[in-house]
Amino acid sequence: MSRRRRGRAGKVVAVATAVAAVGAAAVAGFGLPDRGSEAQTRSQTPAKTAQVTKQTLVDTQTEDGKLGHGDTTTVVGKLPGTVTELPAVGASLQRGQAVYRVDNTPVVLLYGALPAYRTLAPGVKGADVKQFEQNLAALGYTGFTVDEEYSSSTAAAVRKWQGDLGLTKTGTVDLGRVVYASGPVRVDERKAAVGDPAGPGATLLTYTGTVPVVTVELDAADQRMAKLGTAVTVKLPDGKNVPGTISQAETVIKPAQGNNAAVTKIQVTVVPDDPQAFAGLDQVTAEVGFTADRKENVLAVPVAALLALAEGGYGLQVVDGATNRIVAVRIGMFAAGKVEVSGDGISDGTVVGMPS
């Protein structure tokens, strides 16, 4: 994936250049003082100057992302038998619908974060029971209490549910009869065909979410850009700009390959404010503009104006007519080649020297 960097991305290079090119000259030519004090006045006026200005700094960065439907999840069979039906690629499935059919009976999609890991029957207790009962209630079945106990009342509702699905009315939910997802799913790829063994352990299909998203991989050093809920701008292949929001950010480790060491990335998921904005687009590249920070009415100078002080920190060469002096400054936010500064004698309109 190609990468574009703007805004603060230039900071490291600029600061390094300023330190390397200007630091030695500052020490030798200006007689740098202790930090926080002013140097002796000099008569030599720098050939190039800039002004301290009050302005708004915005820390932005643009990265290439992949427009699709997010991460894929694999469905593995748990019920023995034969695959008799698989959904079409691209099909959207809702709660209560069949993810696939084994021996002509449905394996049903339900919503929840906890995967099915055991058979549910009267007397069983736990968070998985409550999750299942929440789904049963959402599908319109009644006569039981949604809690962590699989009661005889739950079993009675399950028998009604099983009858509606064409299953044997046992009142027990066998392991493998349901598949849990966080919400509606979109079938991404078939991994089996009708007539194949259904399991246990058979890979049957993969799915994604149904909402189109843009996925971006940021360097670990750019984690400041990946704040949940932050607004971003997505530039589509046709040049149209679409507003979006960061919905997810997680740290992922890319394994070592050949001579390349493992690297840590921040995987960011962006959803459009208008879901229809990405309609008809899939597996294409889109530019995502991130904004990490914004500061109004701060004093700023070009990053290149910074001088590396011998005792540590940074300073500016303040020019006053035919004289100049070195003033230690505190630095803040970097953005678009500028840096926020503050210090004694630094104000809007202060003239500072620039390295030649």
mmCIF file of C-alpha atoms in Angstrom:
data_model
loop_
_atom_site.group_PDB
_atom_site.id
_atom_site.type_symbol
_atom_site.label_atom_id
_atom_site.label_comp_id
_atom_site.label_asym_id
_atom_site.label_seq_id
_atom_site.Cartn_x
_atom_site.Cartn_y
_atom_site.Cartn_z
ATOM 1 C CA MET A 1 0.000 0.000 0.000
ATOM 2 C CA SER A 2 1.411 3.383 -0.994
ATOM 3 C CA ARG A 3 1.613 5.995 1.756
ATOM 4 C CA ARG A 4 1.258 9.764 1.694
ATOM 5 C CA ARG A 5 2.330 11.861 4.664
ATOM 6 C CA ARG A 6 1.482 15.478 5.267
ATOM 7 C CA GLY A 7 1.413 17.817 8.219
ATOM 8 C CA ARG A 8 3.325 16.527 11.225
ATOM 9 C CA ALA A 9 4.973 13.834 9.152
ATOM 10 C CA GLY A 10 7.561 16.404 8.088
ATOM 11 C CA LYS A 11 8.350 17.354 11.671
ATOM 12 C CA VAL A 12 10.990 14.740 12.397
ATOM 13 C CA VAL A 13 12.977 15.482 9.267
ATOM 14 C CA ALA A 14 12.701 19.239 9.758
ATOM 15 C CA VAL A 15 13.753 19.152 13.380
ATOM 16 C CA ALA A 16 16.611 16.799 12.634
ATOM 17 C CA THR A 17 17.779 19.106 9.866
ATOM 18 C CA ALA A 18 17.532 22.142 12.121
ATOM 19 C CA VAL A 19 19.517 20.434 14.863
ATOM 20 C CA ALA A 20 22.209 19.124 12.545
ATOM 21 C CA ALA A 21 22.641 22.191 10.371
ATOM 22 C CA VAL A 22 22.085 24.951 12.876
ATOM 23 C CA GLY A 23 23.047 23.485 16.233
ATOM 24 C CA ALA A 24 26.821 23.734 15.825
ATOM 25 C CA ALA A 25 26.612 27.241 14.396
ATOM 26 C CA ALA A 26 24.386 28.304 17.259
ATOM 27 C CA VAL A 27 26.856 27.125 19.844
ATOM 28 C CA ALA A 28 29.894 28.620 18.118
ATOM 29 C CA GLY A 29 28.445 31.772 16.608
ATOM 30 C CA PHE A 30 25.944 32.992 19.176
ATOM 31 C CA GLY A 31 27.422 32.041 22.547
ATOM 32 C CA LEU A 32 24.271 30.272 23.768
ATOM 33 C CA PRO A 33 23.263 31.158 27.342
ATOM 34 C CA ASP A 34 21.798 29.020 30.066
ATOM 35 C CA ARG A 35 18.296 27.889 29.157
ATOM 36 C CA GLY A 36 15.656 30.483 29.931
ATOM 37 C CA SER A 37 17.981 33.520 29.685
ATOM 38 C CA GLU A 38 18.869 35.745 26.751
ATOM 39 C CA ALA A 39 22.178 35.759 24.919
ATOM 40 C CA GLN A 40 24.418 38.738 24.440
ATOM 41 C CA THR A 41 23.344 41.141 21.705
ATOM 42 C CA ARG A 42 24.980 40.608 18.324
ATOM 43 C CA SER A 43 25.321 43.046 15.451
ATOM 44 C CA GLN A 44 25.231 40.560 12.602
ATOM 45 C CA THR A 45 21.779 40.441 10.978
ATOM 46 C CA PRO A 46 20.773 37.078 9.474
ATOM 47 C CA ALA A 47 20.319 36.999 5.710
ATOM 48 C CA LYS A 48 16.913 35.371 5.991
ATOM 49 C CA THR A 49 14.206 35.980 8.576
ATOM 50 C CA ALA A 50 10.654 34.931 9.427
ATOM 51 C CA GLN A 51 7.994 36.244 11.752
ATOM 52 C CA VAL A 52 6.314 34.694 14.743
ATOM 53 C CA THR A 53 2.616 34.677 13.858
ATOM 54 C CA LYS A 54 -0.581 33.961 15.758
ATOM 55 C CA GLN A 55 -2.469 31.290 13.848
ATOM 56 C CA THR A 56 -4.412 28.028 13.965
ATOM 57 C CA LEU A 57 -2.340 24.854 13.790
ATOM 58 C CA VAL A 58 -3.931 21.650 12.538
ATOM 59 C CA ASP A 59 -2.076 18.334 12.864
ATOM 60 C CA THR A 60 -3.177 16.400 9.772
ATOM 61 C CA GLN A 61 -2.044 13.375 7.842
ATOM 62 C CA THR A 62 -3.298 11.598 4.722
ATOM 63 C CA GLU A 63 -3.023 7.830 4.231
ATOM 64 C CA ASP A 64 -4.207 5.356 1.625
ATOM 65 C CA GLY A 65 -6.867 2.905 2.775
ATOM 66 C CA LYS A 66 -8.789 -0.031 1.364
ATOM 67 C CA LEU A 67 -12.505 0.349 0.831
ATOM 68 C CA GLY A 68 -14.433 -2.852 1.527
ATOM 69 C CA HIS A 69 -16.476 -4.413 4.306
ATOM 70 C CA GLY A 70 -13.851 -4.850 6.996
ATOM 71 C CA ASP A 71 -12.353 -7.979 8.509
ATOM 72 C CA THR A 72 -13.555 -11.424 7.514
ATOM 73 C CA THR A 73 -14.725 -14.118 9.927
ATOM 74 C CA THR A 74 -14.654 -17.827 9.115
ATOM 75 C CA VAL A 75 -17.595 -20.127 9.825
ATOM 76 C CA VAL A 76 -16.527 -23.641 10.801
ATOM 77 C CA GLY A 77 -19.016 -26.476 10.931
ATOM 78 C CA LYS A 78 -19.774 -28.229 14.224
ATOM 79 C CA LEU A 79 -22.756 -30.396 13.327
ATOM 80 C CA PRO A 80 -22.017 -33.702 11.559
ATOM 81 C CA GLY A 81 -23.677 -34.224 8.206
ATOM 82 C CA THR A 82 -23.646 -32.945 4.652
ATOM 83 C CA VAL A 83 -23.832 -29.352 3.396
ATOM 84 C CA THR A 84 -27.161 -29.055 1.578
ATOM 85 C CA GLU A 85 -27.341 -25.265 1.093
ATOM 86 C CA LEU A 86 -24.976 -22.283 1.189
ATOM 87 C CA PRO A 87 -25.910 -18.597 0.753
ATOM 88 C CA ALA A 88 -24.734 -16.663 -2.283
ATOM 89 C CA VAL A 89 -21.613 -14.522 -2.076
ATOM 90 C CA GLY A 90 -22.673 -10.976 -1.263
ATOM 91 C CA ALA A 91 -25.909 -12.066 0.421
ATOM 92 C CA SER A 92 -26.866 -10.233 3.620
ATOM 93 C CA LEU A 93 -28.092 -12.311 6.563
ATOM 94 C CA GLN A 94 -30.112 -11.121 9.547
ATOM 95 C CA ARG A 95 -30.823 -12.578 12.969
ATOM 96 C CA GLY A 96 -32.875 -15.755 12.710
ATOM 97 C CA GLN A 97 -31.866 -16.581 9.131
ATOM 98 C CA ALA A 98 -29.914 -19.656 8.064
ATOM 99 C CA VAL A 99 -26.170 -19.215 7.642
ATOM 100 C CA TYR A 100 -26.108 -22.580 5.852
ATOM 101 C CA ARG A 101 -28.026 -25.869 5.972
ATOM 102 C CA VAL A 102 -26.735 -29.283 7.024
ATOM 103 C CA ASP A 103 -28.782 -32.388 6.207
ATOM 104 C CA ASN A 104 -31.461 -29.908 5.086
ATOM 105 C CA THR A 105 -31.736 -28.294 8.539
ATOM 106 C CA PRO A 106 -30.726 -24.656 9.213
ATOM 107 C CA VAL A 107 -27.756 -23.400 11.207
ATOM 108 C CA VAL A 108 -29.117 -20.085 12.463
ATOM 109 C CA LEU A 109 -27.516 -16.646 12.778
ATOM 110 C CA LEU A 110 -27.948 -14.941 16.162
ATOM 111 C CA TYR A 111 -26.339 -11.792 17.564
ATOM 112 C CA GLY A 112 -23.821 -11.741 20.389
ATOM 113 C CA ALA A 113 -20.170 -11.426 21.354
ATOM 114 C CA LEU A 114 -19.870 -14.816 23.061
ATOM 115 C CA PRO A 115 -19.419 -17.780 20.707
ATOM 116 C CA ALA A 116 -21.503 -20.913 21.169
ATOM 117 C CA TYR A 117 -19.371 -23.432 23.028
ATOM 118 C CA ARG A 118 -21.758 -25.960 24.605
ATOM 119 C CA THR A 119 -25.194 -27.513 24.361
ATOM 120 C CA LEU A 120 -27.940 -25.511 26.082
ATOM 121 C CA ALA A 121 -30.491 -27.521 28.044
ATOM 122 C CA PRO A 122 -32.630 -27.165 31.201
ATOM 123 C CA GLY A 123 -30.430 -26.597 34.246
ATOM 124 C CA VAL A 124 -27.585 -24.906 32.356
ATOM 125 C CA LYS A 125 -26.621 -21.469 33.668
ATOM 126 C CA GLY A 126 -24.315 -18.744 32.403
ATOM 127 C CA ALA A 127 -23.819 -15.679 30.222
ATOM 128 C CA ASP A 128 -24.259 -17.774 27.069
ATOM 129 C CA VAL A 129 -27.762 -18.719 28.239
ATOM 130 C CA LYS A 130 -28.710 -15.078 28.692
ATOM 131 C CA GLN A 131 -27.287 -14.191 25.265
ATOM 132 C CA PHE A 132 -29.343 -16.931 23.631
ATOM 133 C CA GLU A 133 -32.520 -15.929 25.506
ATOM 134 C CA GLN A 134 -32.044 -12.293 24.438
ATOM 135 C CA ASN A 135 -32.062 -13.471 20.828
ATOM 136 C CA LEU A 136 -35.053 -15.715 21.371
ATOM 137 C CA ALA A 137 -36.977 -12.757 22.802
ATOM 138 C CA ALA A 138 -35.851 -10.486 19.945
ATOM 139 C CA LEU A 139 -37.276 -13.046 17.500
ATOM 140 C CA GLY A 140 -40.666 -12.689 19.193
ATOM 141 C CA TYR A 141 -40.781 -15.750 21.445
ATOM 142 C CA THR A 142 -42.255 -15.294 24.929
ATOM 143 C CA GLY A 143 -43.172 -17.159 28.108
ATOM 144 C CA PHE A 144 -39.711 -17.171 29.723
ATOM 145 C CA THR A 145 -37.508 -14.772 31.699
ATOM 146 C CA VAL A 146 -34.334 -13.459 30.055
ATOM 147 C CA ASP A 147 -31.684 -14.334 32.602
ATOM 148 C CA GLU A 148 -28.706 -16.683 32.985
ATOM 149 C CA GLU A 149 -30.786 -19.796 33.706
ATOM 150 C CA TYR A 150 -32.051 -22.157 31.026
ATOM 151 C CA SER A 151 -35.379 -23.062 32.601
ATOM 152 C CA SER A 152 -38.259 -25.308 31.596
ATOM 153 C CA SER A 153 -39.965 -22.153 30.314
ATOM 154 C CA THR A 154 -36.955 -21.472 28.095
ATOM 155 C CA ALA A 155 -37.141 -25.040 26.794
ATOM 156 C CA ALA A 156 -40.836 -24.564 25.948
ATOM 157 C CA ALA A 157 -40.033 -21.418 23.906
ATOM 158 C CA VAL A 158 -37.174 -23.259 22.204
ATOM 159 C CA ARG A 159 -39.525 -26.037 21.123
ATOM 160 C CA LYS A 160 -41.738 -23.419 19.422
ATOM 161 C CA TRP A 161 -38.658 -21.933 17.748
ATOM 162 C CA GLN A 162 -37.513 -25.365 16.606
ATOM 163 C CA GLY A 163 -40.949 -26.134 15.205
ATOM 164 C CA ASP A 164 -40.893 -22.919 13.157
ATOM 165 C CA LEU A 165 -37.472 -23.890 11.767
ATOM 166 C CA GLY A 166 -38.564 -27.417 10.869
ATOM 167 C CA LEU A 167 -36.349 -28.980 13.523
ATOM 168 C CA THR A 168 -37.176 -31.770 15.930
ATOM 169 C CA LYS A 169 -38.777 -30.186 19.016
ATOM 170 C CA THR A 170 -36.288 -31.274 21.665
ATOM 171 C CA GLY A 171 -36.177 -28.084 23.744
ATOM 172 C CA THR A 172 -32.377 -28.384 23.683
ATOM 173 C CA VAL A 173 -30.044 -26.237 21.566
ATOM 174 C CA ASP A 174 -27.298 -28.466 20.198
ATOM 175 C CA LEU A 175 -23.762 -27.113 19.872
ATOM 176 C CA GLY A 176 -23.379 -25.962 16.262
ATOM 177 C CA ARG A 177 -27.046 -25.100 15.702
ATOM 178 C CA VAL A 178 -26.389 -21.346 16.001
ATOM 179 C CA VAL A 179 -23.645 -19.011 14.818
ATOM 180 C CA TYR A 180 -23.141 -15.747 16.712
ATOM 181 C CA ALA A 181 -22.076 -12.488 15.054
ATOM 182 C CA SER A 182 -22.051 -8.896 16.285
ATOM 183 C CA GLY A 183 -24.857 -7.983 13.882
ATOM 184 C CA PRO A 184 -26.048 -8.563 10.306
ATOM 185 C CA VAL A 185 -23.417 -10.182 8.078
ATOM 186 C CA ARG A 186 -22.489 -10.219 4.415
ATOM 187 C CA VAL A 187 -21.267 -13.468 2.870
ATOM 188 C CA ASP A 188 -17.769 -12.805 1.604
ATOM 189 C CA GLU A 189 -16.630 -16.157 0.200
ATOM 190 C CA ARG A 190 -17.769 -19.757 0.008
ATOM 191 C CA LYS A 191 -15.187 -22.199 1.315
ATOM 192 C CA ALA A 192 -17.217 -25.346 0.619
ATOM 193 C CA ALA A 193 -19.770 -26.624 -1.877
ATOM 194 C CA VAL A 194 -23.131 -28.316 -1.576
ATOM 195 C CA GLY A 195 -22.473 -31.983 -0.926
ATOM 196 C CA ASP A 196 -19.293 -31.438 1.103
ATOM 197 C CA PRO A 197 -18.988 -32.701 4.683
ATOM 198 C CA ALA A 198 -20.397 -30.117 7.109
ATOM 199 C CA GLY A 199 -18.119 -30.790 10.057
ATOM 200 C CA PRO A 200 -17.031 -30.864 12.736
ATOM 201 C CA GLY A 201 -14.087 -28.624 11.773
ATOM 202 C CA ALA A 202 -15.049 -28.080 8.132
ATOM 203 C CA THR A 203 -14.462 -24.544 6.831
ATOM 204 C CA LEU A 204 -17.703 -23.523 5.147
ATOM 205 C CA LEU A 205 -17.700 -19.780 4.402
ATOM 206 C CA THR A 206 -16.434 -16.364 5.466
ATOM 207 C CA TYR A 207 -18.425 -13.249 6.224
ATOM 208 C CA THR A 208 -17.932 -9.546 6.899
ATOM 209 C CA GLY A 209 -20.102 -6.774 8.240
ATOM 210 C CA THR A 210 -22.750 -5.322 5.952
ATOM 211 C CA VAL A 211 -21.666 -1.659 6.188
ATOM 212 C CA PRO A 212 -18.964 -0.552 3.723
ATOM 213 C CA VAL A 213 -15.868 0.718 5.539
ATOM 214 C CA VAL A 214 -12.361 1.923 4.826
ATOM 215 C CA THR A 215 -9.495 0.115 6.535
ATOM 216 C CA VAL A 216 -6.211 1.972 7.040
ATOM 217 C CA GLU A 217 -2.942 0.724 8.508
ATOM 218 C CA LEU A 218 -1.015 3.381 10.436
ATOM 219 C CA ASP A 219 2.517 3.147 11.774
ATOM 220 C CA ALA A 220 2.653 2.724 15.543
ATOM 221 C CA ALA A 221 4.210 6.210 15.771
ATOM 222 C CA ASP A 222 1.020 7.656 14.261
ATOM 223 C CA GLN A 223 -1.286 6.286 16.945
ATOM 224 C CA ARG A 224 -2.327 9.851 17.865
ATOM 225 C CA MET A 225 -4.336 9.880 14.630
ATOM 226 C CA ALA A 226 -6.411 6.850 15.645
ATOM 227 C CA LYS A 227 -8.846 8.323 18.179
ATOM 228 C CA LEU A 228 -12.232 6.618 18.305
ATOM 229 C CA GLY A 229 -15.083 8.855 17.226
ATOM 230 C CA THR A 230 -12.795 11.330 15.456
ATOM 231 C CA ALA A 231 -14.049 12.789 12.192
ATOM 232 C CA VAL A 232 -12.071 12.074 9.017
ATOM 233 C CA THR A 233 -12.442 12.834 5.329
ATOM 234 C CA VAL A 234 -12.449 10.046 2.736
ATOM 235 C CA LYS A 235 -11.495 10.919 -0.835
ATOM 236 C CA LEU A 236 -13.095 8.392 -3.181
ATOM 237 C CA PRO A 237 -11.552 7.288 -6.509
ATOM 238 C CA ASP A 238 -13.819 9.724 -8.383
ATOM 239 C CA GLY A 239 -12.406 12.630 -6.347
ATOM 240 C CA LYS A 240 -15.482 13.099 -4.166
ATOM 241 C CA ASN A 241 -14.824 13.873 -0.477
ATOM 242 C CA VAL A 242 -17.025 12.001 1.999
ATOM 243 C CA PRO A 243 -17.137 12.637 5.761
ATOM 244 C CA GLY A 244 -16.529 9.633 7.986
ATOM 245 C CA THR A 245 -15.772 8.613 11.558
ATOM 246 C CA ILE A 246 -13.187 6.316 13.151
ATOM 247 C CA SER A 247 -15.232 3.407 14.530
ATOM 248 C CA GLN A 248 -12.432 1.060 15.538
ATOM 249 C CA ALA A 249 -8.674 1.133 16.139
ATOM 250 C CA GLU A 250 -6.663 -1.892 17.170
ATOM 251 C CA THR A 251 -3.013 -2.829 17.395
ATOM 252 C CA VAL A 252 -1.974 -5.627 15.059
ATOM 253 C CA ILE A 253 1.405 -7.294 14.660
ATOM 254 C CA LYS A 254 2.479 -8.110 11.144
ATOM 255 C CA PRO A 255 4.601 -11.298 11.338
ATOM 256 C CA ALA A 256 8.159 -11.363 10.054
ATOM 257 C CA GLN A 257 8.552 -12.276 6.399
ATOM 258 C CA GLY A 258 11.901 -13.301 5.001
ATOM 259 C CA ASN A 259 14.474 -10.725 6.056
ATOM 260 C CA ASN A 260 11.798 -8.279 7.206
ATOM 261 C CA ALA A 261 11.208 -8.152 10.955
ATOM 262 C CA ALA A 262 7.744 -8.193 12.482
ATOM 263 C CA VAL A 263 6.159 -4.741 12.676
ATOM 264 C CA THR A 264 3.419 -3.241 14.801
ATOM 265 C CA LYS A 265 0.610 -1.415 13.022
ATOM 266 C CA ILE A 266 -2.520 0.414 14.100
ATOM 267 C CA GLN A 267 -5.463 -0.855 12.041
ATOM 268 C CA VAL A 268 -8.132 1.811 11.785
ATOM 269 C CA THR A 269 -11.680 1.261 10.559
ATOM 270 C CA VAL A 270 -13.577 4.243 9.151
ATOM 271 C CA VAL A 271 -17.338 4.252 8.560
ATOM 272 C CA PRO A 272 -19.025 6.861 6.347
ATOM 273 C CA ASP A 273 -21.475 9.263 7.977
ATOM 274 C CA ASP A 274 -23.821 8.362 5.119
ATOM 275 C CA PRO A 275 -23.740 4.570 4.487
ATOM 276 C CA GLN A 276 -24.872 5.139 0.905
ATOM 277 C CA ALA A 277 -21.742 7.163 0.166
ATOM 278 C CA PHE A 278 -19.749 3.960 -0.476
ATOM 279 C CA ALA A 279 -22.506 2.158 -2.370
ATOM 280 C CA GLY A 280 -21.188 0.096 -5.286
ATOM 281 C CA LEU A 281 -17.565 0.417 -4.201
ATOM 282 C CA ASP A 282 -15.533 -2.551 -2.996
ATOM 283 C CA GLN A 283 -11.839 -3.472 -2.908
ATOM 284 C CA VAL A 284 -10.700 -0.054 -4.132
ATOM 285 C CA THR A 285 -8.216 2.442 -2.705
ATOM 286 C CA ALA A 286 -9.378 5.647 -1.033
ATOM 287 C CA GLU A 287 -7.437 8.453 0.637
ATOM 288 C CA VAL A 288 -8.255 9.132 4.281
ATOM 289 C CA GLY A 289 -7.467 12.514 5.810
ATOM 290 C CA PHE A 290 -6.875 12.321 9.572
ATOM 291 C CA THR A 291 -6.830 15.243 11.998
ATOM 292 C CA ALA A 292 -5.122 14.493 15.327
ATOM 293 C CA ASP A 293 -5.211 17.927 16.937
ATOM 294 C CA ARG A 294 -6.144 21.536 16.364
ATOM 295 C CA LYS A 295 -5.056 24.616 18.303
ATOM 296 C CA GLU A 296 -6.481 28.082 17.810
ATOM 297 C CA ASN A 297 -4.575 31.365 18.202
ATOM 298 C CA VAL A 298 -1.134 30.019 19.088
ATOM 299 C CA LEU A 299 2.240 31.595 18.319
ATOM 300 C CA ALA A 300 4.093 29.650 15.653
ATOM 301 C CA VAL A 301 7.252 29.801 13.542
ATOM 302 C CA PRO A 302 8.665 27.631 10.768
ATOM 303 C CA VAL A 303 10.222 24.481 12.247
ATOM 304 C CA ALA A 304 13.486 25.338 10.483
ATOM 305 C CA ALA A 305 13.852 28.468 12.666
ATOM 306 C CA LEU A 306 14.492 26.339 15.767
ATOM 307 C CA LEU A 307 18.045 26.248 17.091
ATOM 308 C CA ALA A 308 19.324 23.343 19.172
ATOM 309 C CA LEU A 309 20.692 24.764 22.431
ATOM 310 C CA ALA A 310 23.923 23.326 23.791
ATOM 311 C CA GLU A 311 22.404 22.772 27.225
ATOM 312 C CA GLY A 312 19.286 21.124 25.767
ATOM 313 C CA GLY A 313 16.012 22.355 24.392
ATOM 314 C CA TYR A 314 15.487 24.859 21.612
ATOM 315 C CA GLY A 315 15.812 28.555 20.979
ATOM 316 C CA LEU A 316 15.123 31.247 18.396
ATOM 317 C CA GLN A 317 17.408 33.947 17.027
ATOM 318 C CA VAL A 318 15.324 37.059 17.737
ATOM 319 C CA VAL A 319 16.162 39.940 15.368
ATOM 320 C CA ASP A 320 15.678 43.510 16.579
ATOM 321 C CA GLY A 321 16.818 45.977 13.944
ATOM 322 C CA ALA A 322 20.557 45.580 13.473
ATOM 323 C CA THR A 323 20.979 43.403 16.546
ATOM 324 C CA ASN A 324 19.918 39.878 17.418
ATOM 325 C CA ARG A 325 19.924 37.549 20.395
ATOM 326 C CA ILE A 326 19.167 33.904 21.148
ATOM 327 C CA VAL A 327 16.068 33.281 23.266
ATOM 328 C CA ALA A 328 15.186 29.886 24.725
ATOM 329 C CA VAL A 329 11.639 28.817 23.880
ATOM 330 C CA ARG A 330 9.182 26.149 24.853
ATOM 331 C CA ILE A 331 7.782 24.187 21.939
ATOM 332 C CA GLY A 332 4.319 22.688 21.590
ATOM 333 C CA MET A 333 2.329 21.355 18.677
ATOM 334 C CA PHE A 334 3.871 20.700 15.244
ATOM 335 C CA ALA A 335 1.812 20.966 12.056
ATOM 336 C CA ALA A 336 2.365 21.722 8.365
ATOM 337 C CA GLY A 337 6.005 22.747 8.829
ATOM 338 C CA LYS A 338 5.192 25.071 11.750
ATOM 339 C CA VAL A 339 5.783 24.677 15.477
ATOM 340 C CA GLU A 340 4.031 26.297 18.437
ATOM 341 C CA VAL A 341 6.451 28.377 20.545
ATOM 342 C CA SER A 342 6.350 30.461 23.706
ATOM 343 C CA GLY A 343 8.933 32.282 25.799
ATOM 344 C CA ASP A 344 10.060 35.635 27.155
ATOM 345 C CA GLY A 345 9.974 38.310 24.482
ATOM 346 C CA ILE A 346 8.199 36.075 21.952
ATOM 347 C CA SER A 347 5.015 37.641 20.592
ATOM 348 C CA ASP A 348 3.016 38.061 17.434
ATOM 349 C CA GLY A 349 5.238 39.780 14.861
ATOM 350 C CA THR A 350 8.581 38.973 16.516
ATOM 351 C CA VAL A 351 11.224 38.647 13.793
ATOM 352 C CA VAL A 352 13.455 35.564 14.001
ATOM 353 C CA GLY A 353 16.426 34.399 11.997
ATOM 354 C CA MET A 354 16.299 31.500 9.602
ATOM 355 C CA PRO A 355 19.319 29.280 8.897
ATOM 356 C CA SER A 356 20.796 29.904 5.482
#
